[in-house]
Amino acid sequence: MENNKVRVAITHGDTNSVGYELIFKAFETPEMMELLTPIIYGSPKIAAYHRKALNMEATFSIIGNAEEVRPGRLNLLTCFDNEVKVDLGHPNAESERAAQKAFDRALSDHAVGGFDVLVTMPQSNDMWAGVPEYRQSGLCMMVENGLRIGFATERVSLKEAIAAVDKDTVVRKATTLYQTLRRDCSILNPRIAVLALNPGADGDEESGIIKPAVDELNEKGLHVFGPFKAEELFAEGGYDAFDGILAMYYEQGMVPFKTLSRGEGVMVYAGLPFVCTAVSGDGQPAAGKGLADPSPLRYAIYAAVDMFRNRTGYDLPMGNPLPKLYHEKRDEGEKLRFSVPKKHEAKESSAESVQQEAGNNQL
């Protein structure tokens, strides 16, 4: 990693969307180049078309492979050179294929050390469809400062989400969330709240699936609590007692996240061998108008760089652990101390009741 700059790969996304506009605007600021080395995975022809259509003065250096990447410039790696019709604001099969080609090329390059982190631009199709590693252990989560919400199921219909919720899924997703909080967010002993599937948290799914999953996770030493009623956890402030929250379906977590966040939220694809963040939203309404805000891309880049540095700091000592010279006596006092969520004096009694419930679940 030359000059300690993180190499950030950025896929151009749907070629009829705002990907290139966001990229050109984000790197108008010279300070960005001082922080990292960008590698745009896309097409020089399409990039030039967007630049002309938007009347922008962006400059980029065309490269053929990751070995040609140089710091201090906007590197544009050619993923394909065929003609692709651009129809700004109107995604179609051709623009989706162009997005997938860039994404697939980026995955191939990471396998040979081509970059450090990946940031994906909006695209309509499911880019992870052909990635079994993500299907097996991946987790989509939204992050903004201290608010981190993961999703146990994909962005599917409620009927499909309910069918997909089983004990193994809850255990696997909660474990991925726990490991991500430790490794990528530098939280030593993360506390995770698991939401109920039913409004009253008293259905068959809670008693037969979620609660047994929580019990199994606690037996493994993870600090996981629940199931909680989503309404109580979010509306009454109890969410602030936890480092991460696992929602059972997309809307259950996304609606409160957008309500509580300040518009700086970043989508993170966790559970992968590399750090991957994404610009949330599809960007189609703003495509071709020159009005797209580059802030979401900058947030996604900053989050990816921070997570990469956290992961590097976490993995380094783990690679060569010092052998223990004595038998460590298990301290049950620590288990008791961390079984109760952190409290905040400013919380109302309703929030304290949620915290007390979490303590009771663990004990």
Tab-separated table of C-alpha atoms in Angstrom:
chain	number	residue	atom	x	y	z
A	1	MET	CA	0.000	0.000	0.000
A	2	GLU	CA	2.105	2.885	-1.342
A	3	ASN	CA	2.424	5.921	0.941
A	4	ASN	CA	-0.015	4.202	3.326
A	5	LYS	CA	-2.910	5.296	1.138
A	6	VAL	CA	-5.831	2.914	1.071
A	7	ARG	CA	-6.655	1.718	-2.446
A	8	VAL	CA	-10.399	2.236	-2.864
A	9	ALA	CA	-12.096	0.413	-5.740
A	10	ILE	CA	-15.364	2.028	-6.873
A	11	THR	CA	-17.686	0.290	-9.331
A	12	HIS	CA	-19.561	2.615	-11.677
A	13	GLY	CA	-22.954	1.004	-10.998
A	14	ASP	CA	-25.889	1.256	-13.386
A	15	THR	CA	-24.598	3.241	-16.350
A	16	ASN	CA	-27.914	5.099	-16.687
A	17	SER	CA	-27.741	6.313	-13.094
A	18	VAL	CA	-25.666	8.881	-11.198
A	19	GLY	CA	-22.512	6.822	-10.627
A	20	TYR	CA	-20.106	8.860	-12.715
A	21	GLU	CA	-21.599	12.161	-11.620
A	22	LEU	CA	-21.066	11.232	-7.965
A	23	ILE	CA	-17.527	10.051	-8.657
A	24	PHE	CA	-16.517	13.191	-10.564
A	25	LYS	CA	-18.014	15.466	-7.916
A	26	ALA	CA	-16.573	13.534	-4.975
A	27	PHE	CA	-13.034	13.825	-6.333
A	28	GLU	CA	-13.250	17.489	-7.248
A	29	THR	CA	-11.830	18.080	-3.774
A	30	PRO	CA	-8.018	17.649	-3.873
A	31	GLU	CA	-7.997	16.476	-0.262
A	32	MET	CA	-9.640	13.219	-1.307
A	33	MET	CA	-6.523	12.214	-3.226
A	34	GLU	CA	-4.417	12.887	-0.161
A	35	LEU	CA	-6.435	10.352	1.830
A	36	LEU	CA	-6.700	7.469	-0.629
A	37	THR	CA	-6.021	6.131	-4.100
A	38	PRO	CA	-9.234	5.690	-6.131
A	39	ILE	CA	-9.705	2.986	-8.765
A	40	ILE	CA	-12.878	3.349	-10.813
A	41	TYR	CA	-14.089	0.091	-12.321
A	42	GLY	CA	-15.993	1.049	-15.433
A	43	SER	CA	-15.743	2.175	-19.042
A	44	PRO	CA	-13.794	5.192	-20.406
A	45	LYS	CA	-16.366	5.643	-23.175
A	46	ILE	CA	-19.292	5.760	-20.761
A	47	ALA	CA	-17.358	7.996	-18.367
A	48	ALA	CA	-16.622	10.422	-21.207
A	49	TYR	CA	-20.284	10.421	-22.241
A	50	HIS	CA	-21.405	11.313	-18.700
A	51	ARG	CA	-18.746	14.016	-18.429
A	52	LYS	CA	-19.925	15.640	-21.665
A	53	ALA	CA	-23.632	15.273	-20.882
A	54	LEU	CA	-23.133	16.893	-17.483
A	55	ASN	CA	-20.707	19.524	-18.816
A	56	MET	CA	-18.115	18.654	-16.181
A	57	GLU	CA	-14.347	19.188	-16.311
A	58	ALA	CA	-13.408	15.905	-14.680
A	59	THR	CA	-10.103	14.265	-15.603
A	60	PHE	CA	-9.159	10.615	-15.223
A	61	SER	CA	-6.321	8.314	-16.219
A	62	ILE	CA	-7.249	5.200	-18.190
A	63	ILE	CA	-5.551	1.976	-17.056
A	64	GLY	CA	-5.859	-1.632	-18.174
A	65	ASN	CA	-5.187	-3.457	-14.906
A	66	ALA	CA	-4.669	-2.869	-11.196
A	67	GLU	CA	-0.880	-2.956	-11.513
A	68	GLU	CA	-1.019	0.367	-13.378
A	69	VAL	CA	-2.750	2.190	-10.510
A	70	ARG	CA	-0.944	5.307	-9.372
A	71	PRO	CA	-1.667	7.533	-6.368
A	72	GLY	CA	-2.629	11.151	-6.837
A	73	ARG	CA	-4.942	10.596	-9.787
A	74	LEU	CA	-8.376	9.257	-10.622
A	75	ASN	CA	-7.588	5.833	-12.062
A	76	LEU	CA	-10.248	4.470	-14.410
A	77	LEU	CA	-9.790	0.745	-15.004
A	78	THR	CA	-11.328	-0.459	-18.272
A	79	CYS	CA	-13.667	-3.374	-17.535
A	80	PHE	CA	-15.061	-3.547	-21.059
A	81	ASP	CA	-14.646	-1.541	-24.241
A	82	ASN	CA	-17.786	-2.302	-26.214
A	83	GLU	CA	-20.398	0.320	-27.018
A	84	VAL	CA	-23.186	0.720	-24.467
A	85	LYS	CA	-26.106	3.049	-25.122
A	86	VAL	CA	-26.619	5.498	-22.264
A	87	ASP	CA	-30.158	6.631	-21.487
A	88	LEU	CA	-29.839	8.642	-18.299
A	89	GLY	CA	-32.533	7.988	-15.730
A	90	HIS	CA	-33.832	4.834	-17.417
A	91	PRO	CA	-32.209	1.593	-16.231
A	92	ASN	CA	-32.459	-1.369	-18.564
A	93	ALA	CA	-30.943	-4.794	-19.111
A	94	GLU	CA	-27.945	-3.341	-20.951
A	95	SER	CA	-27.082	-0.837	-18.220
A	96	GLU	CA	-27.470	-3.540	-15.571
A	97	ARG	CA	-25.089	-5.845	-17.460
A	98	ALA	CA	-22.560	-3.014	-17.614
A	99	ALA	CA	-22.847	-2.592	-13.853
A	100	GLN	CA	-22.376	-6.312	-13.257
A	101	LYS	CA	-19.299	-6.469	-15.501
A	102	ALA	CA	-17.599	-3.792	-13.411
A	103	PHE	CA	-18.546	-5.523	-10.161
A	104	ASP	CA	-17.366	-8.944	-11.350
A	105	ARG	CA	-14.057	-7.501	-12.542
A	106	ALA	CA	-13.537	-5.874	-9.161
A	107	LEU	CA	-14.116	-9.176	-7.364
A	108	SER	CA	-11.577	-10.866	-9.641
A	109	ASP	CA	-8.998	-8.167	-8.983
A	110	HIS	CA	-9.403	-8.394	-5.219
A	111	ALA	CA	-8.529	-12.081	-5.392
A	112	VAL	CA	-5.056	-11.055	-6.594
A	113	GLY	CA	-4.647	-8.090	-4.248
A	114	GLY	CA	-5.735	-5.360	-6.646
A	115	PHE	CA	-7.253	-3.078	-4.003
A	116	ASP	CA	-7.986	-2.775	-0.290
A	117	VAL	CA	-11.683	-1.878	-0.046
A	118	LEU	CA	-14.655	-1.835	-2.391
A	119	VAL	CA	-17.378	0.809	-2.706
A	120	THR	CA	-20.295	-0.003	-4.995
A	121	MET	CA	-22.477	2.508	-6.789
A	122	PRO	CA	-26.247	2.019	-7.179
A	123	GLN	CA	-27.393	-0.732	-9.518
A	124	SER	CA	-30.819	-2.285	-9.993
A	125	ASN	CA	-29.962	-5.975	-10.191
A	126	ASP	CA	-28.721	-8.206	-7.366
A	127	MET	CA	-24.964	-7.966	-7.778
A	128	TRP	CA	-24.348	-10.676	-5.146
A	129	ALA	CA	-26.457	-13.324	-6.905
A	130	GLY	CA	-23.397	-15.225	-8.113
A	131	VAL	CA	-21.275	-14.832	-4.979
A	132	PRO	CA	-21.796	-17.911	-2.764
A	133	GLU	CA	-19.577	-16.529	0.019
A	134	TYR	CA	-21.977	-13.639	0.547
A	135	ARG	CA	-25.061	-15.859	0.327
A	136	GLN	CA	-23.633	-18.116	2.998
A	137	SER	CA	-22.299	-15.716	5.611
A	138	GLY	CA	-22.880	-12.189	4.288
A	139	LEU	CA	-24.953	-9.579	6.060
A	140	CYS	CA	-26.373	-6.306	4.807
A	141	MET	CA	-26.362	-3.574	7.445
A	142	MET	CA	-26.902	0.163	7.719
A	143	VAL	CA	-24.418	2.231	9.701
A	144	GLU	CA	-24.331	5.799	10.938
A	145	ASN	CA	-22.197	6.720	13.941
A	146	GLY	CA	-23.491	4.588	16.834
A	147	LEU	CA	-26.550	3.236	15.023
A	148	ARG	CA	-25.933	-0.113	13.308
A	149	ILE	CA	-28.794	-2.242	12.009
A	150	GLY	CA	-28.329	-5.564	10.236
A	151	PHE	CA	-30.966	-7.519	8.332
A	152	ALA	CA	-31.570	-11.222	8.854
A	153	THR	CA	-33.272	-11.555	5.474
A	154	GLU	CA	-32.802	-10.022	2.050
A	155	ARG	CA	-34.862	-7.203	0.566
A	156	VAL	CA	-37.781	-9.444	-0.388
A	157	SER	CA	-41.529	-9.498	0.195
A	158	LEU	CA	-42.748	-9.863	3.770
A	159	LYS	CA	-44.110	-13.316	2.962
A	160	GLU	CA	-40.710	-14.448	1.681
A	161	ALA	CA	-38.933	-12.881	4.649
A	162	ILE	CA	-41.128	-14.713	7.157
A	163	ALA	CA	-40.463	-18.009	5.385
A	164	ALA	CA	-36.715	-17.344	5.461
A	165	VAL	CA	-36.496	-16.704	9.217
A	166	ASP	CA	-35.270	-19.853	10.958
A	167	LYS	CA	-32.970	-20.546	13.876
A	168	ASP	CA	-29.905	-21.178	11.726
A	169	THR	CA	-30.386	-17.888	9.882
A	170	VAL	CA	-30.737	-15.868	13.077
A	171	VAL	CA	-27.661	-17.523	14.609
A	172	ARG	CA	-25.586	-17.050	11.446
A	173	LYS	CA	-26.560	-13.429	10.844
A	174	ALA	CA	-26.169	-12.427	14.498
A	175	THR	CA	-22.736	-14.060	14.567
A	176	THR	CA	-21.664	-12.153	11.455
A	177	LEU	CA	-22.942	-8.905	12.985
A	178	TYR	CA	-21.082	-9.627	16.220
A	179	GLN	CA	-17.811	-10.372	14.418
A	180	THR	CA	-18.176	-7.280	12.231
A	181	LEU	CA	-18.692	-5.035	15.228
A	182	ARG	CA	-15.555	-6.431	16.845
A	183	ARG	CA	-13.325	-6.531	13.796
A	184	ASP	CA	-14.467	-3.602	11.641
A	185	CYS	CA	-15.960	-1.248	14.244
A	186	SER	CA	-13.438	-1.818	17.082
A	187	ILE	CA	-16.080	-2.699	19.675
A	188	LEU	CA	-14.473	-5.190	22.043
A	189	ASN	CA	-17.622	-6.618	23.647
A	190	PRO	CA	-20.561	-5.683	21.417
A	191	ARG	CA	-24.120	-6.002	22.685
A	192	ILE	CA	-26.675	-7.011	20.084
A	193	ALA	CA	-30.452	-6.687	20.248
A	194	VAL	CA	-32.516	-9.115	18.182
A	195	LEU	CA	-35.941	-7.883	17.109
A	196	ALA	CA	-39.083	-9.977	17.240
A	197	LEU	CA	-40.871	-10.964	14.070
A	198	ASN	CA	-44.375	-10.386	15.438
A	199	PRO	CA	-45.572	-7.038	16.872
A	200	GLY	CA	-46.228	-8.508	20.312
A	201	ALA	CA	-43.043	-10.598	20.417
A	202	ASP	CA	-45.196	-13.491	21.605
A	203	GLY	CA	-45.721	-15.641	18.511
A	204	ASP	CA	-44.491	-19.094	17.545
A	205	GLU	CA	-41.510	-17.550	15.730
A	206	GLU	CA	-40.327	-15.869	18.919
A	207	SER	CA	-40.713	-18.920	21.160
A	208	GLY	CA	-39.638	-21.550	18.661
A	209	ILE	CA	-36.996	-19.770	16.568
A	210	ILE	CA	-35.665	-16.436	17.825
A	211	LYS	CA	-35.452	-17.118	21.570
A	212	PRO	CA	-33.700	-20.489	21.089
A	213	ALA	CA	-31.282	-18.778	18.687
A	214	VAL	CA	-30.532	-16.080	21.259
A	215	ASP	CA	-29.961	-18.742	23.926
A	216	GLU	CA	-27.547	-20.616	21.645
A	217	LEU	CA	-25.627	-17.437	20.895
A	218	ASN	CA	-25.288	-16.671	24.592
A	219	GLU	CA	-24.025	-20.179	25.245
A	220	LYS	CA	-21.283	-19.433	22.708
A	221	GLY	CA	-20.261	-16.340	24.667
A	222	LEU	CA	-21.918	-13.674	22.482
A	223	HIS	CA	-23.775	-10.863	24.228
A	224	VAL	CA	-27.081	-11.128	22.403
A	225	PHE	CA	-30.487	-10.153	23.817
A	226	GLY	CA	-34.095	-10.407	22.738
A	227	PRO	CA	-36.411	-10.817	21.049
A	228	PHE	CA	-37.557	-7.216	21.497
A	229	LYS	CA	-40.638	-5.466	20.195
A	230	ALA	CA	-39.416	-3.109	17.482
A	231	GLU	CA	-41.825	-0.376	18.570
A	232	GLU	CA	-40.523	-0.329	22.142
A	233	LEU	CA	-36.864	-0.609	21.240
A	234	PHE	CA	-36.868	2.280	18.769
A	235	ALA	CA	-39.698	4.562	19.872
A	236	GLU	CA	-38.753	4.481	23.553
A	237	GLY	CA	-34.996	4.881	23.128
A	238	GLY	CA	-33.880	1.413	24.184
A	239	TYR	CA	-31.868	0.950	20.985
A	240	ASP	CA	-29.142	3.199	22.396
A	241	ALA	CA	-28.271	0.489	24.917
A	242	PHE	CA	-26.903	-1.739	22.144
A	243	ASP	CA	-24.003	-1.628	19.714
A	244	GLY	CA	-25.911	-3.429	16.985
A	245	ILE	CA	-29.470	-4.467	16.164
A	246	LEU	CA	-30.588	-7.424	14.063
A	247	ALA	CA	-33.895	-6.829	12.275
A	248	MET	CA	-35.871	-9.755	10.924
A	249	TYR	CA	-36.839	-8.075	7.654
A	250	TYR	CA	-35.794	-5.051	5.611
A	251	GLU	CA	-38.523	-2.511	6.414
A	252	GLN	CA	-38.398	-3.368	10.116
A	253	GLY	CA	-34.874	-2.007	10.307
A	254	MET	CA	-34.706	0.470	7.439
A	255	VAL	CA	-37.686	2.621	8.441
A	256	PRO	CA	-36.391	3.410	11.959
A	257	PHE	CA	-32.856	3.816	10.623
A	258	LYS	CA	-33.908	6.518	8.167
A	259	THR	CA	-36.035	8.140	10.848
A	260	LEU	CA	-33.251	8.274	13.418
A	261	SER	CA	-30.284	8.956	11.141
A	262	ARG	CA	-29.142	12.360	9.883
A	263	GLY	CA	-28.796	11.380	6.254
A	264	GLU	CA	-25.214	10.166	6.558
A	265	GLY	CA	-26.063	6.471	6.602
A	266	VAL	CA	-23.921	3.952	4.742
A	267	MET	CA	-24.834	0.463	3.571
A	268	VAL	CA	-22.251	-2.148	4.530
A	269	TYR	CA	-21.928	-5.648	3.129
A	270	ALA	CA	-20.423	-7.519	6.064
A	271	GLY	CA	-19.061	-11.028	6.420
A	272	LEU	CA	-16.767	-10.801	3.398
A	273	PRO	CA	-12.986	-11.263	3.111
A	274	PHE	CA	-12.766	-7.550	2.249
A	275	VAL	CA	-14.493	-4.386	3.431
A	276	CYS	CA	-17.371	-3.404	1.168
A	277	THR	CA	-19.681	-0.408	1.481
A	278	ALA	CA	-22.316	0.950	-0.876
A	279	VAL	CA	-24.036	4.180	-1.765
A	280	SER	CA	-27.625	3.733	-0.641
A	281	GLY	CA	-30.540	4.522	-2.967
A	282	ASP	CA	-30.884	4.067	-6.723
A	283	GLY	CA	-30.155	7.625	-7.858
A	284	GLN	CA	-32.324	7.306	-10.956
A	285	PRO	CA	-34.523	10.418	-10.448
A	286	ALA	CA	-31.457	12.680	-10.369
A	287	ALA	CA	-29.600	11.071	-13.275
A	288	GLY	CA	-28.496	13.462	-16.005
A	289	LYS	CA	-29.647	16.623	-14.214
A	290	GLY	CA	-26.390	17.545	-12.528
A	291	LEU	CA	-28.121	17.730	-9.151
A	292	ALA	CA	-26.805	14.568	-7.495
A	293	ASP	CA	-25.239	15.097	-4.067
A	294	PRO	CA	-21.803	13.438	-3.750
A	295	SER	CA	-22.013	13.294	0.054
A	296	PRO	CA	-23.359	9.693	0.187
A	297	LEU	CA	-20.383	8.505	-1.855
A	298	ARG	CA	-17.945	10.325	0.390
A	299	TYR	CA	-19.618	8.811	3.473
A	300	ALA	CA	-19.348	5.342	1.926
A	301	ILE	CA	-15.664	5.883	1.138
A	302	TYR	CA	-14.846	7.233	4.602
A	303	ALA	CA	-16.679	4.330	6.256
A	304	ALA	CA	-14.829	1.783	4.123
A	305	VAL	CA	-11.433	3.322	4.909
A	306	ASP	CA	-12.185	3.464	8.648
A	307	MET	CA	-13.354	-0.150	8.676
A	308	PHE	CA	-10.295	-1.267	6.743
A	309	ARG	CA	-7.982	0.367	9.256
A	310	ASN	CA	-9.945	-1.098	12.157
A	311	ARG	CA	-9.792	-4.559	10.587
A	312	THR	CA	-6.058	-4.241	9.954
A	313	GLY	CA	-5.507	-3.223	13.560
A	314	TYR	CA	-7.624	-6.135	14.777
A	315	ASP	CA	-6.061	-8.781	12.544
A	316	LEU	CA	-2.418	-7.816	13.065
A	317	PRO	CA	-2.017	-9.041	16.663
A	318	MET	CA	-4.313	-12.007	15.970
A	319	GLY	CA	-1.893	-13.249	13.318
A	320	ASN	CA	0.851	-13.874	15.900
A	321	PRO	CA	-0.788	-14.257	19.307
A	322	LEU	CA	1.444	-14.585	22.344
A	323	PRO	CA	1.144	-17.982	24.056
A	324	LYS	CA	-0.319	-17.945	27.545
A	325	LEU	CA	2.173	-18.680	30.264
A	326	TYR	CA	-0.470	-19.424	32.871
A	327	HIS	CA	-3.945	-20.893	33.177
A	328	GLU	CA	-6.454	-18.063	33.061
A	329	LYS	CA	-9.175	-18.416	35.683
A	330	ARG	CA	-12.626	-17.684	34.343
A	331	ASP	CA	-14.070	-14.565	35.919
A	332	GLU	CA	-17.825	-14.940	36.229
A	333	GLY	CA	-17.989	-11.337	37.394
A	334	GLU	CA	-17.158	-10.176	33.872
A	335	LYS	CA	-19.975	-12.280	32.436
A	336	LEU	CA	-22.408	-10.699	34.870
A	337	ARG	CA	-21.131	-7.189	34.200
A	338	PHE	CA	-21.473	-7.425	30.411
A	339	SER	CA	-24.791	-9.242	30.519
A	340	VAL	CA	-26.556	-5.982	31.364
A	341	PRO	CA	-26.737	-3.358	28.588
A	342	LYS	CA	-25.065	-0.019	29.207
A	343	LYS	CA	-27.321	2.553	30.841
A	344	HIS	CA	-27.716	6.239	30.184
A	345	GLU	CA	-28.842	8.573	32.920
A	346	ALA	CA	-30.863	10.649	30.488
A	347	LYS	CA	-33.092	7.736	29.433
A	348	GLU	CA	-36.677	7.646	30.574
A	349	SER	CA	-38.102	4.797	32.628
A	350	SER	CA	-39.490	3.140	29.479
A	351	ALA	CA	-35.975	2.755	28.088
A	352	GLU	CA	-34.786	1.360	31.429
A	353	SER	CA	-37.447	-1.347	31.246
A	354	VAL	CA	-36.020	-2.506	27.921
A	355	GLN	CA	-32.549	-2.592	29.464
A	356	GLN	CA	-33.835	-4.593	32.425
A	357	GLU	CA	-35.459	-7.088	30.063
A	358	ALA	CA	-32.154	-7.520	28.277
A	359	GLY	CA	-30.443	-8.256	31.591
A	360	ASN	CA	-33.075	-10.796	32.528
A	361	ASN	CA	-32.742	-12.572	29.167
A	362	GLN	CA	-29.011	-12.981	29.661
A	363	LEU	CA	-29.195	-14.079	33.306
